[in-house]
PDB file of C-alpha atoms and ligand atoms in Angstrom:
ATOM      1  CA  UNK Y  81      68.131 181.339 129.209  1.00 96.00           C
ATOM      2  CA  UNK Y  82      67.577 183.171 125.901  1.00 98.00           C
ATOM      3  CA  UNK Y  83      63.840 183.289 125.152  1.00 98.00           C
ATOM      4  CA  UNK Y  84      63.080 183.668 121.460  1.00 98.00           C
ATOM      5  CA  UNK Y  85      60.124 184.287 119.164  1.00 98.00           C
ATOM      6  CA  UNK Y  86      60.410 182.928 115.624  1.00 98.00           C
ATOM      7  CA  UNK Y  87      58.443 184.695 112.870  1.00 98.00           C
ATOM      8  CA  UNK Y  88      57.668 182.685 109.723  1.00 98.00           C
ATOM      9  CA  UNK Y  89      55.714 182.905 106.449  1.00 98.00           C
ATOM     10  CA  UNK Y  90      56.317 179.643 104.631  1.00 97.00           C
ATOM     11  CA  UNK Y  91      57.664 176.112 104.882  1.00 97.00           C
ATOM     12  CA  UNK Y  92      59.596 176.730 108.087  1.00 98.00           C
ATOM     13  CA  UNK Y  93      62.787 174.827 107.268  1.00 98.00           C
ATOM     14  CA  UNK Y  94      64.807 177.469 109.101  1.00 98.00           C
ATOM     15  CA  UNK Y  95      62.449 177.164 112.097  1.00 98.00           C
ATOM     16  CA  UNK Y  96      62.977 173.394 111.958  1.00 98.00           C
ATOM     17  CA  UNK Y  97      66.742 173.910 111.926  1.00 98.00           C
ATOM     18  CA  UNK Y  98      66.409 175.978 115.122  1.00 98.00           C
ATOM     19  CA  UNK Y  99      64.140 173.391 116.785  1.00 98.00           C
ATOM     20  CA  UNK Y 100      66.521 170.550 115.860  1.00 98.00           C
ATOM     21  CA  UNK Y 101      69.615 172.547 116.901  1.00 98.00           C
ATOM     22  CA  UNK Y 102      68.157 173.205 120.354  1.00 98.00           C
ATOM     23  CA  UNK Y 103      67.280 169.497 120.718  1.00 98.00           C
ATOM     24  CA  UNK Y 104      70.786 168.416 119.660  1.00 98.00           C
ATOM     25  CA  UNK Y 105      72.582 170.992 121.826  1.00 98.00           C
ATOM     26  CA  UNK Y 106      74.047 172.955 118.883  1.00 98.00           C
ATOM     27  CA  UNK Y 107      72.080 175.882 120.314  1.00 98.00           C
ATOM     28  CA  UNK Y 108      72.545 176.079 124.064  1.00 98.00           C
ATOM     29  CA  UNK Y 109      70.718 178.022 126.747  1.00 96.00           C
ATOM     30  CA  UNK Y 110      67.795 178.940 124.455  1.00 98.00           C
ATOM     31  CA  UNK Y 111      64.043 178.286 124.360  1.00 98.00           C
ATOM     32  CA  UNK Y 112      61.559 179.022 121.554  1.00 98.00           C
ATOM     33  CA  UNK Y 113      58.671 180.630 123.472  1.00 98.00           C
ATOM     34  CA  UNK Y 114      56.411 181.376 120.493  1.00 98.00           C
ATOM     35  CA  UNK Y 115      56.102 181.047 116.706  1.00 98.00           C
ATOM     36  CA  UNK Y 116      54.145 183.685 114.761  1.00 98.00           C
ATOM     37  CA  UNK Y 117      53.150 183.581 111.099  1.00 98.00           C
ATOM     38  CA  UNK Y 118      51.503 186.177 108.862  1.00 98.00           C
ATOM     39  CA  UNK Y 119      50.158 183.277 106.748  1.00 98.00           C
ATOM     40  CA  UNK Y 120      47.376 181.149 108.283  1.00 97.00           C
ATOM     41  CA  UNK Y 121      48.346 178.089 106.221  1.00 98.00           C
ATOM     42  CA  UNK Y 122      52.118 178.296 106.650  1.00 98.00           C
ATOM     43  CA  UNK Y 123      53.497 174.784 107.124  1.00 98.00           C
ATOM     44  CA  UNK Y 124      55.884 176.349 109.635  1.00 98.00           C
ATOM     45  CA  UNK Y 125      52.889 176.566 112.029  1.00 98.00           C
ATOM     46  CA  UNK Y 126      52.477 172.778 111.720  1.00 98.00           C
ATOM     47  CA  UNK Y 127      56.135 172.353 112.618  1.00 98.00           C
ATOM     48  CA  UNK Y 128      55.636 174.528 115.722  1.00 98.00           C
ATOM     49  CA  UNK Y 129      52.570 172.533 116.788  1.00 98.00           C
ATOM     50  CA  UNK Y 130      54.430 169.220 116.316  1.00 98.00           C
ATOM     51  CA  UNK Y 131      57.199 170.602 118.542  1.00 98.00           C
ATOM     52  CA  UNK Y 132      54.661 171.710 121.190  1.00 98.00           C
ATOM     53  CA  UNK Y 133      55.500 175.403 120.726  1.00 98.00           C
ATOM     54  CA  UNK Y 134      52.688 178.011 121.137  1.00 98.00           C
ATOM     55  CA  UNK Y 135      51.950 179.390 117.663  1.00 98.00           C
ATOM     56  CA  UNK Y 136      49.785 182.216 116.345  1.00 98.00           C
ATOM     57  CA  UNK Y 137      48.557 183.557 113.049  1.00 98.00           C
ATOM     58  CA  UNK Y 138      48.908 187.351 113.110  1.00 98.00           C
ATOM     59  CA  UNK Y 139      48.085 188.636 109.629  1.00 97.00           C
ATOM     60  CA  UNK Y 140      48.697 192.267 108.654  1.00 96.00           C
ATOM     61  CA  UNK Y 141      45.367 192.431 106.817  1.00 96.00           C
ATOM     62  CA  UNK Y 142      43.442 191.459 109.980  1.00 97.00           C
ATOM     63  CA  UNK Y 143      44.259 194.877 111.478  1.00 97.00           C
ATOM     64  CA  UNK Y 144      42.870 198.266 110.486  1.00 97.00           C
ATOM     65  CA  UNK Y 145      46.361 199.674 110.106  1.00 96.00           C
ATOM     66  CA  UNK Y 146      50.024 198.736 110.475  1.00 95.00           C
ATOM     67  CA  UNK Y 147      50.215 200.401 113.885  1.00 96.00           C
ATOM     68  CA  UNK Y 148      47.559 198.030 115.257  1.00 97.00           C
ATOM     69  CA  UNK Y 149      49.409 195.120 113.620  1.00 97.00           C
ATOM     70  CA  UNK Y 150      52.625 196.217 115.338  1.00 97.00           C
ATOM     71  CA  UNK Y 151      50.753 196.417 118.671  1.00 98.00           C
ATOM     72  CA  UNK Y 152      49.443 192.866 118.230  1.00 98.00           C
ATOM     73  CA  UNK Y 153      52.956 191.583 117.511  1.00 98.00           C
ATOM     74  CA  UNK Y 154      54.524 193.494 120.409  1.00 98.00           C
ATOM     75  CA  UNK Y 155      51.798 192.321 122.810  1.00 98.00           C
ATOM     76  CA  UNK Y 156      52.494 188.713 121.797  1.00 98.00           C
ATOM     77  CA  UNK Y 157      56.231 189.148 122.269  1.00 98.00           C
ATOM     78  CA  UNK Y 158      55.668 190.656 125.713  1.00 98.00           C
ATOM     79  CA  UNK Y 159      53.140 187.967 126.695  1.00 98.00           C
ATOM     80  CA  UNK Y 160      55.829 185.366 126.008  1.00 98.00           C
ATOM     81  CA  UNK Y 161      58.589 187.440 127.594  1.00 98.00           C
ATOM     82  CA  UNK Y 162      60.938 187.110 124.609  1.00 98.00           C
ATOM     83  CA  UNK Y 163      64.450 188.575 124.521  1.00 97.00           C
ATOM     84  CA  UNK Y 164      65.167 187.991 120.821  1.00 98.00           C
ATOM     85  CA  UNK Y 165      62.978 187.882 117.701  1.00 98.00           C
ATOM     86  CA  UNK Y 166      64.133 185.673 114.815  1.00 98.00           C
ATOM     87  CA  UNK Y 167      62.797 186.237 111.292  1.00 98.00           C
ATOM     88  CA  UNK Y 168      63.065 182.834 109.598  1.00 98.00           C
ATOM     89  CA  UNK Y 169      61.575 183.196 106.126  1.00 96.00           C
ATOM     90  CA  UNK Y 170      59.314 186.011 107.384  1.00 97.00           C
ATOM     91  CA  UNK Y 171      58.033 188.082 104.477  1.00 95.00           C
ATOM     92  CA  UNK Y 172      56.653 191.174 106.183  1.00 93.00           C
ATOM     93  CA  UNK Y 173      58.204 194.637 105.993  1.00 88.00           C
ATOM     94  CA  UNK Y 174      57.774 195.345 109.683  1.00 91.00           C
ATOM     95  CA  UNK Y 175      56.476 198.639 111.058  1.00 94.00           C
ATOM     96  CA  UNK Y 176      59.118 201.018 112.406  1.00 94.00           C
ATOM     97  CA  UNK Y 177      57.371 200.863 115.805  1.00 95.00           C
ATOM     98  CA  UNK Y 178      58.409 197.203 116.137  1.00 96.00           C
ATOM     99  CA  UNK Y 179      62.016 197.907 115.121  1.00 96.00           C
ATOM    100  CA  UNK Y 180      62.249 200.732 117.686  1.00 96.00           C
ATOM    101  CA  UNK Y 181      60.673 198.621 120.446  1.00 96.00           C
ATOM    102  CA  UNK Y 182      63.125 195.781 119.803  1.00 97.00           C
ATOM    103  CA  UNK Y 183      66.188 197.668 118.545  1.00 95.00           C
ATOM    104  CA  UNK Y 184      69.075 195.249 117.949  1.00 96.00           C
ATOM    105  CA  UNK Y 185      66.911 192.405 119.241  1.00 98.00           C
ATOM    106  CA  UNK Y 186      65.547 191.249 115.881  1.00 98.00           C
ATOM    107  CA  UNK Y 187      67.632 189.087 113.528  1.00 98.00           C
ATOM    108  CA  UNK Y 188      66.892 187.885 109.997  1.00 98.00           C
ATOM    109  CA  UNK Y 189      68.268 185.212 107.659  1.00 98.00           C
ATOM    110  CA  UNK Y 190      68.631 186.306 104.049  1.00 98.00           C
ATOM    111  CA  UNK Y 191      69.619 183.832 101.311  1.00 98.00           C
ATOM    112  CA  UNK Y 192      72.451 185.866  99.733  1.00 98.00           C
ATOM    113  CA  UNK Y 193      75.696 187.559 100.747  1.00 98.00           C
ATOM    114  CA  UNK Y 194      74.335 190.996 101.687  1.00 97.00           C
ATOM    115  CA  UNK Y 195      74.661 193.657 100.215  1.00 97.00           C
ATOM    116  CA  UNK Y 196      74.305 191.621  97.025  1.00 98.00           C
ATOM    117  CA  UNK Y 197      70.844 190.528  95.824  1.00 98.00           C
ATOM    118  CA  UNK Y 198      68.861 191.992  98.709  1.00 96.00           C
ATOM    119  CA  UNK Y 199      66.345 194.709  99.515  1.00 93.00           C
ATOM    120  CA  UNK Y 200      62.754 195.222  98.384  1.00 91.00           C
ATOM    121  CA  UNK Y 201      61.592 192.474  96.013  1.00 93.00           C
ATOM    122  CA  UNK Y 202      64.529 190.124  96.756  1.00 95.00           C
ATOM    123  CA  UNK Y 203      63.103 187.194  98.701  1.00 95.00           C
ATOM    124  CA  UNK Y 204      62.821 183.415  98.405  1.00 95.00           C
ATOM    125  CA  UNK Y 205      63.492 182.014  94.913  1.00 97.00           C
ATOM    126  CA  UNK Y 206      63.810 185.504  93.395  1.00 98.00           C
ATOM    127  CA  UNK Y 207      67.158 185.923  95.167  1.00 98.00           C
ATOM    128  CA  UNK Y 208      68.607 182.844  93.494  1.00 98.00           C
ATOM    129  CA  UNK Y 209      67.201 183.834  90.099  1.00 98.00           C
ATOM    130  CA  UNK Y 210      69.056 187.133  90.493  1.00 98.00           C
ATOM    131  CA  UNK Y 211      72.323 185.382  91.470  1.00 98.00           C
ATOM    132  CA  UNK Y 212      72.154 183.136  88.379  1.00 98.00           C
ATOM    133  CA  UNK Y 213      71.213 186.052  86.103  1.00 98.00           C
ATOM    134  CA  UNK Y 214      74.274 187.934  87.355  1.00 98.00           C
ATOM    135  CA  UNK Y 215      76.525 184.968  86.629  1.00 98.00           C
ATOM    136  CA  UNK Y 216      77.865 184.918  90.203  1.00 98.00           C
ATOM    137  CA  UNK Y 217      80.159 181.981  90.985  1.00 98.00           C
ATOM    138  CA  UNK Y 218      79.671 182.319  94.732  1.00 98.00           C
ATOM    139  CA  UNK Y 219      76.578 183.147  96.759  1.00 98.00           C
ATOM    140  CA  UNK Y 220      75.544 182.238 100.303  1.00 98.00           C
ATOM    141  CA  UNK Y 221      73.470 183.423 103.246  1.00 98.00           C
ATOM    142  CA  UNK Y 222      73.585 186.231 105.797  1.00 98.00           C
ATOM    143  CA  UNK Y 223      72.265 186.623 109.345  1.00 98.00           C
ATOM    144  CA  UNK Y 224      71.901 190.283 110.280  1.00 98.00           C
ATOM    145  CA  UNK Y 225      70.186 192.536 112.788  1.00 98.00           C
ATOM    146  CA  UNK Y 226      66.998 194.087 111.437  1.00 97.00           C
ATOM    147  CA  UNK Y 227      66.671 197.852 111.141  1.00 92.00           C
ATOM    148  CA  UNK Y 228      64.124 200.083 109.382  1.00 89.00           C
ATOM    149  CA  UNK Y 229      65.254 199.091 105.873  1.00 88.00           C
ATOM    150  CA  UNK Y 230      64.741 195.698 104.171  1.00 85.00           C
ATOM    151  CA  UNK Y 231      67.722 193.318 104.522  1.00 89.00           C
ATOM    152  CA  UNK Y 232      69.836 196.003 106.130  1.00 90.00           C
ATOM    153  CA  UNK Y 233      71.372 196.260 109.606  1.00 95.00           C
ATOM    154  CA  UNK Y 234      74.638 194.960 111.143  1.00 97.00           C
ATOM    155  CA  UNK Y 235      75.771 191.613 109.712  1.00 98.00           C
ATOM    156  CA  UNK Y 236      76.367 188.896 112.336  1.00 98.00           C
ATOM    157  CA  UNK Y 237      77.384 185.851 110.247  1.00 98.00           C
ATOM    158  CA  UNK Y 238      77.748 184.970 106.566  1.00 98.00           C
ATOM    159  CA  UNK Y 239      78.540 181.689 104.848  1.00 98.00           C
ATOM    160  CA  UNK Y 240      79.546 181.292 101.186  1.00 98.00           C
ATOM    161  CA  UNK Y 241      78.156 178.636  98.859  1.00 98.00           C
ATOM    162  CA  UNK Y 242      79.441 177.814  95.362  1.00 98.00           C
ATOM    163  CA  UNK Y 243      77.239 178.283  92.321  1.00 98.00           C
ATOM    164  CA  UNK Y 244      77.665 175.218  90.081  1.00 98.00           C
ATOM    165  CA  UNK Y 245      77.277 174.694  86.324  1.00 98.00           C
ATOM    166  CA  UNK Y 246      73.718 173.647  85.573  1.00 97.00           C
ATOM    167  CA  UNK Y 247      72.267 175.145  88.754  1.00 98.00           C
ATOM    168  CA  UNK Y 248      68.612 176.099  88.527  1.00 98.00           C
ATOM    169  CA  UNK Y 249      67.190 178.604  91.044  1.00 98.00           C
ATOM    170  CA  UNK Y 250      65.561 175.697  92.878  1.00 98.00           C
ATOM    171  CA  UNK Y 251      68.764 173.620  93.065  1.00 98.00           C
ATOM    172  CA  UNK Y 252      70.740 176.657  94.214  1.00 98.00           C
ATOM    173  CA  UNK Y 253      68.109 177.589  96.837  1.00 98.00           C
ATOM    174  CA  UNK Y 254      68.266 174.091  98.312  1.00 98.00           C
ATOM    175  CA  UNK Y 255      72.077 174.153  98.469  1.00 98.00           C
ATOM    176  CA  UNK Y 256      72.104 177.604 100.121  1.00 98.00           C
ATOM    177  CA  UNK Y 257      69.554 176.416 102.696  1.00 98.00           C
ATOM    178  CA  UNK Y 258      71.369 173.134 103.447  1.00 98.00           C
ATOM    179  CA  UNK Y 259      74.950 174.444 103.409  1.00 98.00           C
ATOM    180  CA  UNK Y 260      74.435 177.925 104.807  1.00 98.00           C
ATOM    181  CA  UNK Y 261      71.047 179.018 106.209  1.00 98.00           C
ATOM    182  CA  UNK Y 262      70.373 176.010 108.391  1.00 98.00           C
ATOM    183  CA  UNK Y 263      73.886 176.330 109.859  1.00 98.00           C
ATOM    184  CA  UNK Y 264      74.471 180.046 110.424  1.00 98.00           C
ATOM    185  CA  UNK Y 265      71.026 180.904 111.810  1.00 98.00           C
ATOM    186  CA  UNK Y 266      71.348 178.405 114.692  1.00 98.00           C
ATOM    187  CA  UNK Y 267      74.986 179.465 115.162  1.00 98.00           C
ATOM    188  CA  UNK Y 268      73.996 183.138 115.402  1.00 98.00           C
ATOM    189  CA  UNK Y 269      71.276 182.375 117.978  1.00 98.00           C
ATOM    190  CA  UNK Y 270      73.747 180.334 120.049  1.00 98.00           C
ATOM    191  CA  UNK Y 271      76.313 183.163 119.935  1.00 98.00           C
ATOM    192  CA  UNK Y 272      73.696 185.723 121.026  1.00 98.00           C
ATOM    193  CA  UNK Y 273      72.520 183.385 123.784  1.00 97.00           C
ATOM    194  CA  UNK Y 274      76.133 183.158 124.973  1.00 97.00           C
ATOM    195  CA  UNK Y 275      76.401 186.959 125.051  1.00 97.00           C
ATOM    196  CA  UNK Y 276      79.127 186.901 122.423  1.00 98.00           C
ATOM    197  CA  UNK Y 277      77.611 189.339 119.899  1.00 98.00           C
ATOM    198  CA  UNK Y 278      77.928 193.107 120.281  1.00 97.00           C
ATOM    199  CA  UNK Y 279      77.454 196.095 118.000  1.00 96.00           C
ATOM    200  CA  UNK Y 280      79.923 198.954 117.646  1.00 96.00           C
ATOM    201  CA  UNK Y 281      78.481 201.687 115.462  1.00 91.00           C
ATOM    202  CA  UNK Y 282      76.901 199.786 112.582  1.00 93.00           C
ATOM    203  CA  UNK Y 283      79.211 196.778 112.766  1.00 97.00           C
ATOM    204  CA  UNK Y 284      78.372 193.602 114.695  1.00 98.00           C
ATOM    205  CA  UNK Y 285      81.303 191.832 116.335  1.00 98.00           C
ATOM    206  CA  UNK Y 286      81.712 188.396 117.884  1.00 97.00           C
ATOM    207  CA  UNK Y 287      83.773 188.093 121.070  1.00 96.00           C
ATOM    208  CA  UNK Y 288      86.583 185.585 120.732  1.00 91.00           C
ATOM    209  CA  UNK Y 289      86.584 182.758 123.292  1.00 82.00           C
TER     210      UNK Y 289
HETATM  211  C1  GRF J 320      64.424 180.712 102.609  1.00 61.49           C
HETATM  212  O1  GRF J 320      65.087 180.842 101.362  1.00 61.49           O
HETATM  213  C2  GRF J 320      64.906 181.803 103.555  1.00 61.49           C
HETATM  214  O2  GRF J 320      66.251 182.168 103.371  1.00 61.49           O
HETATM  215  C3  GRF J 320      64.066 182.939 103.172  1.00 61.49           C
HETATM  216  O3  GRF J 320      62.772 182.342 103.049  1.00 61.49           O
HETATM  217  C4  GRF J 320      62.935 181.032 102.446  1.00 61.49           C
HETATM  218  C5  GRF J 320      62.010 180.022 103.088  1.00 61.49           C
HETATM  219  O4  GRF J 320      62.468 179.737 104.362  1.00 61.49           O
HETATM  220  N1  GRF J 320      64.147 184.008 104.131  1.00 61.49           N
HETATM  221  P1  GRF J 320      61.745 178.641 105.337  1.00 61.49           P
HETATM  222  O5  GRF J 320      61.842 177.300 104.665  1.00 61.49           O
HETATM  223  O6  GRF J 320      60.300 179.076 105.485  1.00 61.49           O
HETATM  224  O7  GRF J 320      62.544 178.709 106.594  1.00 61.49           O
END
């Protein structure tokens, strides 16, 4: 059984996709042990409560320094015996201590085709504003392992989404979530739970059936 922690900051639609995918069997052999948010009022925490999942607010500013914040996060992960940490709309640049402690055991969903439109300052709606400003005809989403840099690390899955005439950032964000994020994040978790994902150098591979 793959035991996961899901870290959130906002609405939690990606968390909901994971919850629903476990319930429907799209994700097998996996249990969400804990949900953690850095925002006390994140609706994602409501979603966790409704699903009966232990949830915590762990805010960076509640700790005297980032090292103590990292300790609080790591203690919570250990308390719930998690094997994999999933960043699902989690807007915290995490301390290196956490990355080292959970090397290649933290994954993130980013709403573009990395390495395009990613890195510091590219999150949420800003990503889609950048895609439209660049005149891209295709965008999408990426699930990748988390390393010390923002939106970096071995790519596990990507899914392309067309940019359409008349798209606003909001319309495009919704399409990328519906057609890509909410599909490839559950798929990546299921593949990891099945032991099908491995890293060779800085490239993630998926074992064929
Ligand atoms: C989504 O665009 C996601 O890709 C990004 O954060 C946004 C909000 O996600 N990482 P959620 O609704 O909180 O899952």
